[in-house]
PDB file of C-alpha atoms in Angstrom:
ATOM      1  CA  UNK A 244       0.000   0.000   0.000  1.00 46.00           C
ATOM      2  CA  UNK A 245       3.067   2.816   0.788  1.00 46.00           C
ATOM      3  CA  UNK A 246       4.420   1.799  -2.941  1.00 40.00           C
ATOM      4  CA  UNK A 247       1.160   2.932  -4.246  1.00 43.00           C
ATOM      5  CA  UNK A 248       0.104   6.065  -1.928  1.00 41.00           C
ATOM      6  CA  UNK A 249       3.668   7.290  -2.793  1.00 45.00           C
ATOM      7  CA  UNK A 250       3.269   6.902  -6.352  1.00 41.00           C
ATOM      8  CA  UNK A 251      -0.297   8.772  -6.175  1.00 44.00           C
ATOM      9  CA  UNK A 252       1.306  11.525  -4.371  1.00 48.00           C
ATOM     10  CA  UNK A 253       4.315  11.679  -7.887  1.00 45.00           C
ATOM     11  CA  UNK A 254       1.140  11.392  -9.718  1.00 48.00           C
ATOM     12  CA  UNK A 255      -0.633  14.758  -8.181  1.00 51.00           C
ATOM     13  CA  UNK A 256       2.725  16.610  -7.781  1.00 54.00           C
ATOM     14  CA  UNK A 257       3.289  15.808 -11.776  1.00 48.00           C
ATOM     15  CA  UNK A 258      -0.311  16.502 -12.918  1.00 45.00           C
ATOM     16  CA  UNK A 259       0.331  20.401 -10.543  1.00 53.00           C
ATOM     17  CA  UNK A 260       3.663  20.875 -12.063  1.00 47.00           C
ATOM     18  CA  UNK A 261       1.910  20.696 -16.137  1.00 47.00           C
ATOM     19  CA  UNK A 262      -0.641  22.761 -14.813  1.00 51.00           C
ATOM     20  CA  UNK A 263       1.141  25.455 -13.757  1.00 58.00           C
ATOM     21  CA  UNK A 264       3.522  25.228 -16.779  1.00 57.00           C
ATOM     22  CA  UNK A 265       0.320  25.755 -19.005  1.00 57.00           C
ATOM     23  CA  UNK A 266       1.170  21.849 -20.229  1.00 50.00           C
ATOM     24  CA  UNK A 267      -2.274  20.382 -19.009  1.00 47.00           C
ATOM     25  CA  UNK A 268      -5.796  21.662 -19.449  1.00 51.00           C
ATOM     26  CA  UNK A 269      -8.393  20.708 -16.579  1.00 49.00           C
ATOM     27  CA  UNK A 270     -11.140  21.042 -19.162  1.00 48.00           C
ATOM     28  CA  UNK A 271      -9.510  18.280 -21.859  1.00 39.00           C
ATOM     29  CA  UNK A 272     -11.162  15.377 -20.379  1.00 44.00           C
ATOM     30  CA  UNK A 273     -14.557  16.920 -20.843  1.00 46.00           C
ATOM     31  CA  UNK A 274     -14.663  18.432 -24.500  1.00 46.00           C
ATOM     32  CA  UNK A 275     -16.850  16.520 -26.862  1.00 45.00           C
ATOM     33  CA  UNK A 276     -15.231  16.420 -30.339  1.00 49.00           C
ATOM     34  CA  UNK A 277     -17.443  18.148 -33.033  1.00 61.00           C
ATOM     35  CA  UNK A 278     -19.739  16.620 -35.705  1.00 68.00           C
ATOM     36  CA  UNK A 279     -21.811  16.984 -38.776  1.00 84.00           C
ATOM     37  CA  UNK A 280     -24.382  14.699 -37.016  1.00 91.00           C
ATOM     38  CA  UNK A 281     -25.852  15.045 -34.217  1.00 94.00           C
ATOM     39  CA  UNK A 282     -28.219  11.732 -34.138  1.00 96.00           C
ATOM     40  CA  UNK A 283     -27.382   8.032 -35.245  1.00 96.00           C
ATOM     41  CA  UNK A 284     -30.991   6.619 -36.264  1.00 98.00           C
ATOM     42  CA  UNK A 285     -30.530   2.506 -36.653  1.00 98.00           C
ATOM     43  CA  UNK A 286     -33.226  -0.235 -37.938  1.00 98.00           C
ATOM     44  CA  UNK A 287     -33.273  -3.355 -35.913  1.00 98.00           C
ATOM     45  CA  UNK A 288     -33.371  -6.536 -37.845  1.00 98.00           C
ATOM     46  CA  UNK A 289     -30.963  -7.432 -40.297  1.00 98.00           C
ATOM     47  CA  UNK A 290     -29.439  -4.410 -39.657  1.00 98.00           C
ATOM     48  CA  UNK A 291     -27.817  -4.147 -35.613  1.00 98.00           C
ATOM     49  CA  UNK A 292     -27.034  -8.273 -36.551  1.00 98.00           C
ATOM     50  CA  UNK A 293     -26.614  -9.958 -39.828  1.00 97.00           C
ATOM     51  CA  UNK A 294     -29.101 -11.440 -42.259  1.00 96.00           C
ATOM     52  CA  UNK A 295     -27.048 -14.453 -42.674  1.00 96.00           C
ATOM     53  CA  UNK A 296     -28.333 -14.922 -38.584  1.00 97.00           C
ATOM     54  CA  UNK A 297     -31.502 -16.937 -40.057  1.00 97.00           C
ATOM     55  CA  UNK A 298     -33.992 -14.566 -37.917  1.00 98.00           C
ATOM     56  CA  UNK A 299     -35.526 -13.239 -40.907  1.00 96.00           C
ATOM     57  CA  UNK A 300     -36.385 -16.409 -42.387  1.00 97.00           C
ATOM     58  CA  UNK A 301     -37.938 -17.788 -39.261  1.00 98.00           C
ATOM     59  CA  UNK A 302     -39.985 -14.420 -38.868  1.00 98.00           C
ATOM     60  CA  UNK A 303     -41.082 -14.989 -42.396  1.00 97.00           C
ATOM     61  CA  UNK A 304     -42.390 -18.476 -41.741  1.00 98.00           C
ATOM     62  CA  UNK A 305     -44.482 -17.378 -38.852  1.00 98.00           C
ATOM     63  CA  UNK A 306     -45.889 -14.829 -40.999  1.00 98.00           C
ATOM     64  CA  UNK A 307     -47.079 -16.899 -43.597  1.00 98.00           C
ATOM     65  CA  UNK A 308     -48.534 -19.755 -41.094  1.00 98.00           C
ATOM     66  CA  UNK A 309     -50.233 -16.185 -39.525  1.00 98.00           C
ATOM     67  CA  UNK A 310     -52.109 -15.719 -42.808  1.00 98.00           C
ATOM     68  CA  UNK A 311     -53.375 -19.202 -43.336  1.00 97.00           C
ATOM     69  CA  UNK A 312     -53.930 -20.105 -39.187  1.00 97.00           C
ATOM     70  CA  UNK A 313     -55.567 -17.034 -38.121  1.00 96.00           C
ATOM     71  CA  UNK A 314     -56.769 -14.977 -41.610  1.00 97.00           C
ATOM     72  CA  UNK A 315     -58.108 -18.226 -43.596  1.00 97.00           C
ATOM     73  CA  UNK A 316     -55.993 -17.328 -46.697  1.00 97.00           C
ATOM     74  CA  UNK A 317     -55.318 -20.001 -49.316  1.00 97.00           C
ATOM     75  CA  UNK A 318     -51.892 -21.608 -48.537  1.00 96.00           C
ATOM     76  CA  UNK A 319     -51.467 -21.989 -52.202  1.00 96.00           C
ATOM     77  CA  UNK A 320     -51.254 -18.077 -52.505  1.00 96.00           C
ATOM     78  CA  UNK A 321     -49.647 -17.145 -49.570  1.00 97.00           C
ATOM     79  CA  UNK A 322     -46.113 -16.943 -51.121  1.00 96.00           C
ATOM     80  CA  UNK A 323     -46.709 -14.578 -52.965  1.00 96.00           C
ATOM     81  CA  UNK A 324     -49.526 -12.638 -51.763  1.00 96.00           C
ATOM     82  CA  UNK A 325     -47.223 -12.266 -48.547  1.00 95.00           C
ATOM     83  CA  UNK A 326     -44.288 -10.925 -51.322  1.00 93.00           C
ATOM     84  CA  UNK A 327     -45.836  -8.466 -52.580  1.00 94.00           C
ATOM     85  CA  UNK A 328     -47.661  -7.072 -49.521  1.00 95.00           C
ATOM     86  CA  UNK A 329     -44.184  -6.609 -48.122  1.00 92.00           C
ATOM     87  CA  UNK A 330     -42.712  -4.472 -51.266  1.00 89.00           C
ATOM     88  CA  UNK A 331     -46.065  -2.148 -51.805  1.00 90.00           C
ATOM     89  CA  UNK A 332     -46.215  -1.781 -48.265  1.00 93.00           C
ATOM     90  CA  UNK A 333     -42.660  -2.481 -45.795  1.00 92.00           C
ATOM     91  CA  UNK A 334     -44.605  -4.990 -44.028  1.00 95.00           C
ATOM     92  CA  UNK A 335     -46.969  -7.706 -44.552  1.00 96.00           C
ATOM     93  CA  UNK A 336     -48.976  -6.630 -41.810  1.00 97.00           C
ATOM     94  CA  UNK A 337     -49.606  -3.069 -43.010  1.00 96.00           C
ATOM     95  CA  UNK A 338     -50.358  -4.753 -46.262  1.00 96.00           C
ATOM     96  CA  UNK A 339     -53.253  -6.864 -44.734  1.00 97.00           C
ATOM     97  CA  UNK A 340     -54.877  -4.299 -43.058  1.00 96.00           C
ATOM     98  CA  UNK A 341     -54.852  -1.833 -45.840  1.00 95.00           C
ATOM     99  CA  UNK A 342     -56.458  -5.250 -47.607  1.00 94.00           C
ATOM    100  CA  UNK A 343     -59.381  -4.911 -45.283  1.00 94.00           C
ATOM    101  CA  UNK A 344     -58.371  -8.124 -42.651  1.00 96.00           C
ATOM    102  CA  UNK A 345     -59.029  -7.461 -39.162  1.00 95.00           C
ATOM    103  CA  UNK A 346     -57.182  -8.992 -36.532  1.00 96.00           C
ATOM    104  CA  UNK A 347     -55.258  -8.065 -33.353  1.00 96.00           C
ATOM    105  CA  UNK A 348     -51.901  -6.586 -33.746  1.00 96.00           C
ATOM    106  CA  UNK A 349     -50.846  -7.760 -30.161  1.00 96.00           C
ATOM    107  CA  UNK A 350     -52.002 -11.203 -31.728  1.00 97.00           C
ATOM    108  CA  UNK A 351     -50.305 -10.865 -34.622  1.00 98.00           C
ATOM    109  CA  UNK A 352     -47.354  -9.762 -33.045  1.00 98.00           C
ATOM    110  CA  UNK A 353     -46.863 -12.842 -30.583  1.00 97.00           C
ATOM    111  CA  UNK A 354     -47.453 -14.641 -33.125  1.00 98.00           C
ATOM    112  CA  UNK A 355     -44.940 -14.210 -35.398  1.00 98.00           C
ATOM    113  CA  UNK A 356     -42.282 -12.544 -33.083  1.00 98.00           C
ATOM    114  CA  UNK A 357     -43.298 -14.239 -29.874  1.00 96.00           C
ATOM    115  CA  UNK A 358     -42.428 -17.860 -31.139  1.00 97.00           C
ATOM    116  CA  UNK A 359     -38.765 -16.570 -32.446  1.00 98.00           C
ATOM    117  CA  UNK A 360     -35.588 -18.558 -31.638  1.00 98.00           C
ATOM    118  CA  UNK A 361     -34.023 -15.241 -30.629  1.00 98.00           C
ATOM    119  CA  UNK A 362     -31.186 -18.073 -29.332  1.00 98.00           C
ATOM    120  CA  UNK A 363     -29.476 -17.609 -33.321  1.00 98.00           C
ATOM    121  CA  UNK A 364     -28.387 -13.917 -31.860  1.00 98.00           C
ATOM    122  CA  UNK A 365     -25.660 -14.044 -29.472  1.00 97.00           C
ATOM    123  CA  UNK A 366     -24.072 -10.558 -27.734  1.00 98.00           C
ATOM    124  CA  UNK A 367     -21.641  -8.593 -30.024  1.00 98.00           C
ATOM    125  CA  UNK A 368     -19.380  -6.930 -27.294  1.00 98.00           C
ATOM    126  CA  UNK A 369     -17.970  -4.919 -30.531  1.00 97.00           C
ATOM    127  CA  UNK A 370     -20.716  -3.713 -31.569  1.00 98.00           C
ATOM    128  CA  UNK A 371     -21.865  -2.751 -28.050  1.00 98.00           C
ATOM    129  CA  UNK A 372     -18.236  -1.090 -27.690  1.00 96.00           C
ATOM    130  CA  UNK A 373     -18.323   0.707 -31.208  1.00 95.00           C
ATOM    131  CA  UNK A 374     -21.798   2.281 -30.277  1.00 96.00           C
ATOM    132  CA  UNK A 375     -20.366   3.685 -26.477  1.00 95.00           C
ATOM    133  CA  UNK A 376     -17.581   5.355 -28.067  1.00 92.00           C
ATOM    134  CA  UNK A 377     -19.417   7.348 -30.344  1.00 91.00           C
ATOM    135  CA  UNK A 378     -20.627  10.463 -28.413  1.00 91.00           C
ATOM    136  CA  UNK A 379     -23.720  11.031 -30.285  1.00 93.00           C
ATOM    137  CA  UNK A 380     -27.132  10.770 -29.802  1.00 96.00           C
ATOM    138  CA  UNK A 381     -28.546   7.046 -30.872  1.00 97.00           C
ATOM    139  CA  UNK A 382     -32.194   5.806 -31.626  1.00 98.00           C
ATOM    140  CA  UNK A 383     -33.880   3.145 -33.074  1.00 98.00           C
ATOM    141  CA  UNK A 384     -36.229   3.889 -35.491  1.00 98.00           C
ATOM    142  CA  UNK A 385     -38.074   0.033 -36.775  1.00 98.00           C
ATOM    143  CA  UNK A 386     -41.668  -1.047 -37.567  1.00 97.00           C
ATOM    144  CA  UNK A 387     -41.218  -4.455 -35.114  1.00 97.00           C
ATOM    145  CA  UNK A 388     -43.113  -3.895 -31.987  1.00 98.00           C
ATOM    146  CA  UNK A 389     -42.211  -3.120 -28.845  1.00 97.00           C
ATOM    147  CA  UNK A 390     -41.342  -6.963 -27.063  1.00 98.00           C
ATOM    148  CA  UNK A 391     -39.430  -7.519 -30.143  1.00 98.00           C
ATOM    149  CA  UNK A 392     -36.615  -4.926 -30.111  1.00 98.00           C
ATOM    150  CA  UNK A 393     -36.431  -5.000 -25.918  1.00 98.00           C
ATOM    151  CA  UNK A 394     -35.406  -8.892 -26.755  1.00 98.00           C
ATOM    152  CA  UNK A 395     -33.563  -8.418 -30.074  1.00 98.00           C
ATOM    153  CA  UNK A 396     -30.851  -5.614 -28.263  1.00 98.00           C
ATOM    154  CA  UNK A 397     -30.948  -7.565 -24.669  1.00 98.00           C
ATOM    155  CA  UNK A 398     -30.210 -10.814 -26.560  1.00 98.00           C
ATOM    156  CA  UNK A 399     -26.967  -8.702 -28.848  1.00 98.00           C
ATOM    157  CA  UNK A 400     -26.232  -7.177 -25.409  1.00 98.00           C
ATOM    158  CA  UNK A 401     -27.006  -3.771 -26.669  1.00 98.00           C
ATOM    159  CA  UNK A 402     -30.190  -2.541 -24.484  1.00 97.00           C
ATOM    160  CA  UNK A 403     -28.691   0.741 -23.162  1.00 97.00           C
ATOM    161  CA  UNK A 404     -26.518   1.324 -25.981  1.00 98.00           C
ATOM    162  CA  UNK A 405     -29.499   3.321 -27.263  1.00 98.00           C
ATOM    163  CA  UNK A 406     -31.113   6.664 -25.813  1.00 97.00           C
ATOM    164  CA  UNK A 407     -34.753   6.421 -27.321  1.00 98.00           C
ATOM    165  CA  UNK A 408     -36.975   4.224 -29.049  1.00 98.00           C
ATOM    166  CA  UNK A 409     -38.987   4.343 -32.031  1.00 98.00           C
ATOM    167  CA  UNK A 410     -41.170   1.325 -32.850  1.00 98.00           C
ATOM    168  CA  UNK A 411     -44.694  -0.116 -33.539  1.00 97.00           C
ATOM    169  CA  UNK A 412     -46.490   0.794 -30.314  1.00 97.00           C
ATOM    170  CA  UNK A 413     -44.967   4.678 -30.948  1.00 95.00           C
ATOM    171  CA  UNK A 414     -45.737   5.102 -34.194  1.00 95.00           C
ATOM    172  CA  UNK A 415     -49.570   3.981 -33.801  1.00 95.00           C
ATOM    173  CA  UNK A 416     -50.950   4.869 -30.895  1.00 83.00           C
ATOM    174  CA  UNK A 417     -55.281   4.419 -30.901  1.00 55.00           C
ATOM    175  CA  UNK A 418     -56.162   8.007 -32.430  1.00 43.00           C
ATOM    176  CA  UNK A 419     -53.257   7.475 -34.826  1.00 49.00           C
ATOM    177  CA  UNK A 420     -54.978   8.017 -38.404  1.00 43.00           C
ATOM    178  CA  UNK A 421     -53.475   8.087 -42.105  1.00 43.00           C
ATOM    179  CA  UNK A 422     -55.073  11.031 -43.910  1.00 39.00           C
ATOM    180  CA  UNK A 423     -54.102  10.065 -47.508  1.00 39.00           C
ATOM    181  CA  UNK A 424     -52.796   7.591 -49.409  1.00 39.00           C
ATOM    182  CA  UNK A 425     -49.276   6.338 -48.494  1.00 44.00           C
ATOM    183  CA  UNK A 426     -46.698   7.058 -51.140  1.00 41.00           C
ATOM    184  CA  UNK A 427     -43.740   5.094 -51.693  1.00 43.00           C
ATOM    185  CA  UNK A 428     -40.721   5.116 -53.204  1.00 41.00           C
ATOM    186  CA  UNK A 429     -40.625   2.289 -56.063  1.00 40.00           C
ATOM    187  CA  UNK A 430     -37.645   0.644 -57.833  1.00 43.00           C
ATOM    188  CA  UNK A 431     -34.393   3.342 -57.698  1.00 42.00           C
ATOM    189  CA  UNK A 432     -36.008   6.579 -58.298  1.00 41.00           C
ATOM    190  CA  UNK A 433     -35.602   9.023 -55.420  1.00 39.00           C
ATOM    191  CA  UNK A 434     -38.727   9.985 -56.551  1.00 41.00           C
ATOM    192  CA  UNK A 435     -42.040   8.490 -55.515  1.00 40.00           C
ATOM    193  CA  UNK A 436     -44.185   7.341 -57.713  1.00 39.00           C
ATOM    194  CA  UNK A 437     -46.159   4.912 -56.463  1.00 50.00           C
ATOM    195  CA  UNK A 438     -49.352   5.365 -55.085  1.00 59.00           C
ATOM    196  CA  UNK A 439     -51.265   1.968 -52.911  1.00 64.00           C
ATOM    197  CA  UNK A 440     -54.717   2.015 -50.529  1.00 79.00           C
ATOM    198  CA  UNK A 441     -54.119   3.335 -47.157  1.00 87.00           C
ATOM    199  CA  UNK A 442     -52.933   0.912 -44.479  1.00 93.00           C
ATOM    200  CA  UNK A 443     -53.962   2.123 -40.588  1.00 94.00           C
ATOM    201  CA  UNK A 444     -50.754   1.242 -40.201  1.00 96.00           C
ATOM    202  CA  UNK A 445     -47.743   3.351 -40.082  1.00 96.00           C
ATOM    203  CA  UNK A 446     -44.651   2.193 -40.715  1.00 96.00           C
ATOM    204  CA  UNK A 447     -41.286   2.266 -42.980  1.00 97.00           C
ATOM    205  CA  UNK A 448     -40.716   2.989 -45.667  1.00 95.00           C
ATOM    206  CA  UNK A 449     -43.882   5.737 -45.971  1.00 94.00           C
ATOM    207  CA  UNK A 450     -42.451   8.842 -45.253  1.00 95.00           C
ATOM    208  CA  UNK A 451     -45.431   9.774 -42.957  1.00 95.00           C
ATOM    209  CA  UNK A 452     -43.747   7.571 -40.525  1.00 97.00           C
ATOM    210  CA  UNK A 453     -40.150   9.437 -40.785  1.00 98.00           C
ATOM    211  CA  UNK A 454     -41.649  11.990 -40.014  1.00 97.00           C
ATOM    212  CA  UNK A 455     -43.245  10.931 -37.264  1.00 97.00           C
ATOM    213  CA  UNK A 456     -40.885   9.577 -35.912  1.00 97.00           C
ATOM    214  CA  UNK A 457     -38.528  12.861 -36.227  1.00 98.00           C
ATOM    215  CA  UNK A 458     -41.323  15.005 -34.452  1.00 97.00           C
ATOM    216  CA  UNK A 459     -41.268  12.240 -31.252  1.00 96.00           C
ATOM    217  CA  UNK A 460     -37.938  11.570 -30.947  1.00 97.00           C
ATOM    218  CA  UNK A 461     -37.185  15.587 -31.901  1.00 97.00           C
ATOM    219  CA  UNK A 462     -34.418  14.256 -34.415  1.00 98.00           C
ATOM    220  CA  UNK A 463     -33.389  17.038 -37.019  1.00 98.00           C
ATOM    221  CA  UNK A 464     -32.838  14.957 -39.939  1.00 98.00           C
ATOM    222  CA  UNK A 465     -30.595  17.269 -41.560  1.00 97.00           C
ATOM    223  CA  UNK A 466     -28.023  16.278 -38.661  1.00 96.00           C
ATOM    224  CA  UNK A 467     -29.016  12.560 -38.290  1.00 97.00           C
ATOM    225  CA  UNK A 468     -27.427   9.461 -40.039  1.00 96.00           C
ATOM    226  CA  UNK A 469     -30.092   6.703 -40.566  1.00 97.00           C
ATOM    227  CA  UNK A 470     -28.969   2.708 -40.829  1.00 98.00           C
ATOM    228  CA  UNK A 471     -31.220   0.561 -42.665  1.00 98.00           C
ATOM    229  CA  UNK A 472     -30.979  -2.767 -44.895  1.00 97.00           C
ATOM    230  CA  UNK A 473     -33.823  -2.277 -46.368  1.00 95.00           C
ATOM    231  CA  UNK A 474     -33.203   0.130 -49.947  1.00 94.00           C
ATOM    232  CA  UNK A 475     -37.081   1.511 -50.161  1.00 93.00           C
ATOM    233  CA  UNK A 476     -35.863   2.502 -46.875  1.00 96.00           C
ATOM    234  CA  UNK A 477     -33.499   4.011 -47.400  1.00 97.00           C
ATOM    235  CA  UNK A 478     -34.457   6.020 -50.342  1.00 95.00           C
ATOM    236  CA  UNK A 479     -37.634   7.629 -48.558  1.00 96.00           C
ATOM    237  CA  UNK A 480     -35.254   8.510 -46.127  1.00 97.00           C
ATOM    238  CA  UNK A 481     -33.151  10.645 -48.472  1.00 97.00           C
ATOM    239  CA  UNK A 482     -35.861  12.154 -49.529  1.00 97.00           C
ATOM    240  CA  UNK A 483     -36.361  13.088 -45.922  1.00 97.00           C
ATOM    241  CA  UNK A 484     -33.396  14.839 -45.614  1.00 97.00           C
ATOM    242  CA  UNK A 485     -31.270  12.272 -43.627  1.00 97.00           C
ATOM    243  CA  UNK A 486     -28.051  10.616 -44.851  1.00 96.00           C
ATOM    244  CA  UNK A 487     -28.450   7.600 -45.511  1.00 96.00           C
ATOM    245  CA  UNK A 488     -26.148   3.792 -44.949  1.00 96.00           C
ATOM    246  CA  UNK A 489     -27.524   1.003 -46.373  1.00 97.00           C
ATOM    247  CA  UNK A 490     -26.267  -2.086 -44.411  1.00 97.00           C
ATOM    248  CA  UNK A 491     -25.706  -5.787 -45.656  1.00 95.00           C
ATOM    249  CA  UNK A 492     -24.456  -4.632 -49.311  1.00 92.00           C
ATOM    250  CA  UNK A 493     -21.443  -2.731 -50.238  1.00 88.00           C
ATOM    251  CA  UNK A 494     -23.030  -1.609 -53.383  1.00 86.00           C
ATOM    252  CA  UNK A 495     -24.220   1.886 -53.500  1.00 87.00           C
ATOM    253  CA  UNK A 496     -27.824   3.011 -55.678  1.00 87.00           C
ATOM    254  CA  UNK A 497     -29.354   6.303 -55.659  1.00 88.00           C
ATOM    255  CA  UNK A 498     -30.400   7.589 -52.130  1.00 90.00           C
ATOM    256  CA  UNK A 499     -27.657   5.706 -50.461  1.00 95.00           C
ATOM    257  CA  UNK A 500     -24.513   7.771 -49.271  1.00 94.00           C
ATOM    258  CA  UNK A 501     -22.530   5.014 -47.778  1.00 94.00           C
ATOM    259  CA  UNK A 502     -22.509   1.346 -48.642  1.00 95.00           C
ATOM    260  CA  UNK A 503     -21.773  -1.425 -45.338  1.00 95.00           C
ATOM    261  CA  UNK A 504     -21.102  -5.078 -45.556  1.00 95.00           C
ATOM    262  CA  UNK A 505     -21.756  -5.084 -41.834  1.00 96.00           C
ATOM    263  CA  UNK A 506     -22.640  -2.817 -39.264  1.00 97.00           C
ATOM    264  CA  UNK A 507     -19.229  -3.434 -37.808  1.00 96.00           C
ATOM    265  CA  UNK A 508     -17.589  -1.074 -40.580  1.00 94.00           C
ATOM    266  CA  UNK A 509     -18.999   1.857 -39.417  1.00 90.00           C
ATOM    267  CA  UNK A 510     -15.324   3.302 -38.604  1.00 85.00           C
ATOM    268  CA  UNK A 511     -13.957   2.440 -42.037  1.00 81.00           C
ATOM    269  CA  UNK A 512     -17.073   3.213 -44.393  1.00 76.00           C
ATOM    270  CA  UNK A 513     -17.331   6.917 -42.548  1.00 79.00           C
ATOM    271  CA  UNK A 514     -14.308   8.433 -41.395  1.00 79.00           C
ATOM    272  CA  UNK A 515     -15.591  11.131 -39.677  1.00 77.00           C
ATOM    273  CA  UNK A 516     -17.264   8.716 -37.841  1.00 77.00           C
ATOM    274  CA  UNK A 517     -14.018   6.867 -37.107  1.00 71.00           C
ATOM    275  CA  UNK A 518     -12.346  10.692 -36.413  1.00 74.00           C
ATOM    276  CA  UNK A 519     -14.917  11.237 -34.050  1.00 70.00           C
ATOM    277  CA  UNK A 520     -14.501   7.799 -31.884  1.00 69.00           C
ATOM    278  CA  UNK A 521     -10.546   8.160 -31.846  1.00 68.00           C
ATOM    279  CA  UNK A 522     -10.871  12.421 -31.080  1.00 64.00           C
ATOM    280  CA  UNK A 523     -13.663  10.550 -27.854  1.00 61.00           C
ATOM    281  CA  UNK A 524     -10.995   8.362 -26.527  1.00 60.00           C
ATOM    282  CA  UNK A 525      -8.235  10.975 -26.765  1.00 53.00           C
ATOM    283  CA  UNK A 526     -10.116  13.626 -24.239  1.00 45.00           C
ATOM    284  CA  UNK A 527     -11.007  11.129 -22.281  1.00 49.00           C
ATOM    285  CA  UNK A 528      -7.093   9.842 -21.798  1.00 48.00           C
ATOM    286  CA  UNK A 529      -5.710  11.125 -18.743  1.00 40.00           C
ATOM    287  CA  UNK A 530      -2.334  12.209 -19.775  1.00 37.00           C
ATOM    288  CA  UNK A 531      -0.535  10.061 -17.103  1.00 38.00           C
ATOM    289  CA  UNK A 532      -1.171   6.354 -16.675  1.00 44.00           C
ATOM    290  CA  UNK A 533      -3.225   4.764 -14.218  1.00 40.00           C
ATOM    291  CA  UNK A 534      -1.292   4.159 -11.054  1.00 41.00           C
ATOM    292  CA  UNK A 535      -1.365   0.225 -10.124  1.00 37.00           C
ATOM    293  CA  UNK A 536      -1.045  -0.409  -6.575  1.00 42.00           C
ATOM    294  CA  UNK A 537       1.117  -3.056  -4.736  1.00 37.00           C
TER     295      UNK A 537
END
């Protein structure tokens, strides 16, 4: 214990001595490095883990046993009925209620989420690690509900990696209403041009729900980088005003700014993004080391 004490004493008389030689500034440790964003905005699925993870498929199954279990829909057409619900409207759920079906969304949701082997995701300490060091607001912003993305980022080891979310329940609350049609993008214009029936449901990739979702989280999208996989995604979003990543490719189209195999290449596909972690970790480096005690 004297070895150590004696070096903490060296250790104060040093870090007194650079102060008063003008060599250390008090207020280094506490300066945030500046950036052109001031909001990360992330999907969930396929997006904060990998497609290759088999979730997707599973969820897919479940949807498709929803429609002929619960709605009474012809297996035989379930394929691709379910198909192209998802492309006109970014899920198959908005897609059968704008169809006229009426069920239970809590049902529908336990149903095809509930009975998930969220097992296939394991934690990603990088990930987790990545996402601390970046000093910048976070949010999630996905059209899952609620249960869903509280077990997807417990089971990745991510659930306070993330300072607000933006999901089902949020985005359609009981006096929620769609007052006109909801416009997509379609194919790789940035502009939209396709018109469907309304769905009750709001969700991605309308851009009624972007900008819901920037009014309740008060995200300025002009400062915000948004993560997606999904490319109808991420092209409403452009036209939104956010910057866009598109995750799981590394093949840009129109509306995307940055291209990522994985979310784990954050750093090296943005690096201001990468500037900004290493400027974090250098004002928070005490500019002696740690003292280890004997």
């Amino acid at each position: 214990m004297a070895i150590g004490y004696s070096f903490k004493c060296f250790q104060t008389l040093f870090v007194y001595v650079l102060i008063k030689n003008g060599l250390y500034n008090m207020d280094y440790e506490n300066k945030i490095p500046e950036s052109k964003y001031e909001c990360l905005l992330f999907d969930v699925d396929d997006t904060l883990y990998p497609l290759s993870s088999g979730l997707s498929v599973e969820c897919t199954k479940n949807i498709k046993e929803y429609m002929v279990d619960r709605l009474d829909i012809e297996e035989s057409k379930v394929p691709e009925m379910c198909a192209r619900l998802y492309t006109d409207y970014g899920t198959t759920m908005a897609g059968l209620r704008a169809l006229g079906y009426d069920f239970d969304h809590d049902d529908y949701h336990r149903f095809v989420h509930g009975r998930l082997p969220y097992e296939y995701l394991q934690p990603d300490a990088y990930l987790r690690s990545l996402l601390n060091s970046l000093p910048i607001r976070k949010v999630i912003f996905s059209n899952a509900n609620e249960a869903h993305v509280a077990e997807v980022l417990g089971r990745l080891g991510l659930e306070d990696c993330f300072d607000d979310v933006i999901c089902f329940e949020t985005l359609n609350t009981q006096n929620q209403t769609t007052d006109a049609p909801t416009t997509f993008v379609v194919g790789d214009s940035l502009e939209p041009v396709g018109l469907v029936p309304t769905s009750p449901i709001v969700c991605k990739p309308s851009e009624n729900a972007f900008q819901l979702a920037f009014k309740m989280a008060n995200i300025n999208p002009h400062k915000t980088l948004f993560f997606d996989d999904s490319i109808r995604n991420i092209q409403t979003a452009k036209l939104t005003g956010l910057s866009t990543v598109l995750v799981g490719s590394s093949q840009r189209k129109s509306g995307v700014d940055y291209a990522l195999e994985s979310i784990h290449n954050i750093k090296e596909a943005l690096p201001e993004l990468g500037e900004l972690v290493n400027k974090s970790k250098d004002v928070r480096k005490i500019a002696i080391e740690t003292p280890v005690e004997a």
